[in-house]
Amino acid sequence: MYTEEPIIALSTPSGAGAIAVIRISGKDAVAIVAKQFKAASGADLAAVKSHTIHLGGLYDGDRMIDEVLVSVFIAPRSYTGENVVEISCHGSPYIQQEILQLFLKKGCRIAKAGEFTLRAFVNGKMDLSQAEAVADLIASENAASHQIALQQMRGGYSSEIKDLREQMIHFASMITLELDFSGEDVEFADRTEFYALLDKLSELLKKLIDSFAMGNVLKKGIPIAIAGRPNVGKSTLLNALLKEDKAIVSEIAGTTRDAIEDEMVIEGIGFRFIDTAGIRETTDVVEHIGIQKTREKMAKARIILYMLDGSKLTDSRLEEAVEELSELAATYPEIPRLTLVNKKDLMDEPMQQKASEKFEDVLFLSAKEGKGLKALEERLLSFVNRGLLTNNDPIVSNTRHFEALNNALEAVGKIKEGMEAEVPSDLVSIDINQALYHLGEITGEISSDDLLGNIFSNFCIGK
Ligand code: GDP
């Protein structure tokens, strides 16, 4: 499956830019580029040291294509572990194409999505979970997802898993040895030590599994649902919140966030308003909670904002609202709720007083005048366990890892049960192999072509 044939790709985004970077990796990468390159210094690129940069002309025969900078990385000290050349050229799409065409003629082929990183994995420059983190890092859009990806890329929990897996392998071989001597009643594997290892392993697995709930939402943005009747001011509030955030973002020239309509970032944490169309537009929130689709969507929320029009509040409306809230609480007991009384600017003091006595957790605001937004943002942040981010405990945000961790934990549980019940060693070793398999899936010690294809095809070309 794997060869060292030279692959090439544009590693910067396609389109015009100040510069573009074209990357070539493979055994002959340096030799191929050296033939087309005349260094200003007169140096022969084929003979330069690793990690050096050279200015010069890139030629197709006698025709100069561009003046470029060429960075040389000699194996194994490169991203892929092979010889790598990076050509920084002027960023015109024409020049990019000319250079790509030139090297395709000279024996390179276009790299597949993620192929550079796949080679890095195959050459042992990183394990599978680190390679996956590279993709996450490129996709990260806020401080939280960035931090999780960065930590995973730098080793995260995989070194700990690898270490415990090694120890398991040791016990597995001891137990296999016992099988060879079956009938002679010998024990090579120290049972007490093995129990201790299993406990340590379950503890780590549980901790990692628990972190996933938060890791997953931090990566994708914490989903918030807004419930409330028409005209209470839901859209006005959304716009006010998103505008504040977008204003900050648009100060950074060239960033556009048009694609992410309903996302905002508060102190590095992403929040995402889930499209609860059924809820936002419903005339009666509770009546429509019965609708399955809306139910499913609401169930995905981590926070429910229940919004009221303060200008329309009466005693009976307050009672109704309290009922609606308790129905929400009954339907979604796990999801924290916050009541928002909007249009505070049109409310009188006594009604505010009444309302604040009626609801446990309530904020008064004026979406239209942008009042109370800061307090709301603070409340939203308080729903997030930010302790998870400030300490350095690893956070699992990858669904594939989450599944493997759960499977491994199940297998470890079975090993323990089996040993306690004193089942024959050959049965225990089946469970041990299961555990080893699932642990190895995370780091990539166990992998199939299908799995690798699946993971790396989600990368961008050029990485
Ligand atoms: P939605 O149907 O819940 O999305 O409500 P909208 O956001 O469309 O708001 C309905 C109306 O209420 C609009 O005319 C808004 O301008 C107005 N509105 C929203 N928030 C406030 C507020 O805080 N004070 C006042 N006075 N009017 C508001």
Coordinates of N, CA and C and ligand atoms in Angstrom, one line a residue, residues 229-237 280 342-346 365-369, ligand 1:
R229 N -42.6 32.1 22.7 CA -43.7 32.4 21.7 C -43.2 33.4 20.7
P230 N -43.9 33.5 19.6 CA -43.5 34.5 18.6 C -43.5 35.9 19.2
N231 N -42.6 36.7 18.7 CA -42.5 38.1 19.1 C -42.0 38.4 20.5
V232 N -41.6 37.4 21.2 CA -41.0 37.7 22.5 C -39.6 38.4 22.3
G233 N -39.0 38.2 21.1 CA -37.7 38.9 20.8 C -36.6 37.9 20.7
K234 N -36.9 36.7 20.3 CA -35.8 35.7 20.1 C -34.8 36.1 19.0
S235 N -35.3 36.5 17.9 CA -34.4 36.9 16.8 C -33.6 38.1 17.1
T236 N -34.3 39.0 17.8 CA -33.6 40.3 18.2 C -32.4 39.9 19.1
L237 N -32.7 39.0 20.0 CA -31.6 38.6 21.0 C -30.5 37.9 20.2
R280 N -38.9 27.9 17.9 CA -38.8 29.4 17.7 C -40.1 29.9 17.2
N342 N -37.6 39.4 28.5 CA -37.1 40.4 27.5 C -38.0 41.7 27.6
K343 N -37.6 42.7 26.9 CA -38.3 44.0 26.8 C -38.5 44.6 28.2
K344 N -37.4 44.5 28.9 CA -37.3 45.1 30.2 C -37.7 46.6 30.2
D345 N -37.3 47.2 29.0 CA -37.5 48.7 28.9 C -39.0 49.0 28.9
L346 N -39.9 48.0 28.7 CA -41.3 48.3 28.7 C -42.0 47.8 30.0
L365 N -33.8 41.5 30.5 CA -32.9 42.1 29.5 C -33.7 42.9 28.5
S366 N -33.0 43.7 27.8 CA -33.7 44.3 26.6 C -32.8 44.0 25.4
A367 N -33.3 43.1 24.6 CA -32.5 42.7 23.5 C -32.3 43.8 22.5
K368 N -33.4 44.6 22.4 CA -33.4 45.7 21.4 C -32.4 46.8 21.8
E369 N -32.3 47.0 23.1 CA -31.4 48.1 23.5 C -30.0 47.5 23.9
Ligands
GDP1 P1 -39.3 36.6 17.8 O1 -40.5 36.3 17.1 O2 -39.3 36.0 19.2 O3 -38.0 36.3 17.1 O4 -39.3 38.2 18.1 P2 -38.5 39.4 17.3 O5 -37.1 39.3 17.7 O6 -38.9 39.3 15.9 O7 -39.1 40.6 18.0 C1 -40.5 41.0 18.0 C2 -40.7 42.4 18.2 O8 -40.2 42.8 19.5 C3 -39.8 43.3 17.2 O9 -40.6 44.4 16.8 C4 -38.7 43.7 18.1 O10 -38.1 45.0 17.7 C5 -39.3 43.9 19.4 N1 -38.4 43.7 20.5 C6 -37.4 42.7 20.7 N2 -36.7 42.9 21.8 C7 -37.2 44.0 22.4 C8 -36.9 44.8 23.6 O11 -36.0 44.4 24.4 N3 -37.6 45.9 23.9 C9 -38.6 46.3 23.0 N4 -39.2 47.4 23.4 N5 -38.9 45.7 21.9 C10 -38.2 44.6 21.6

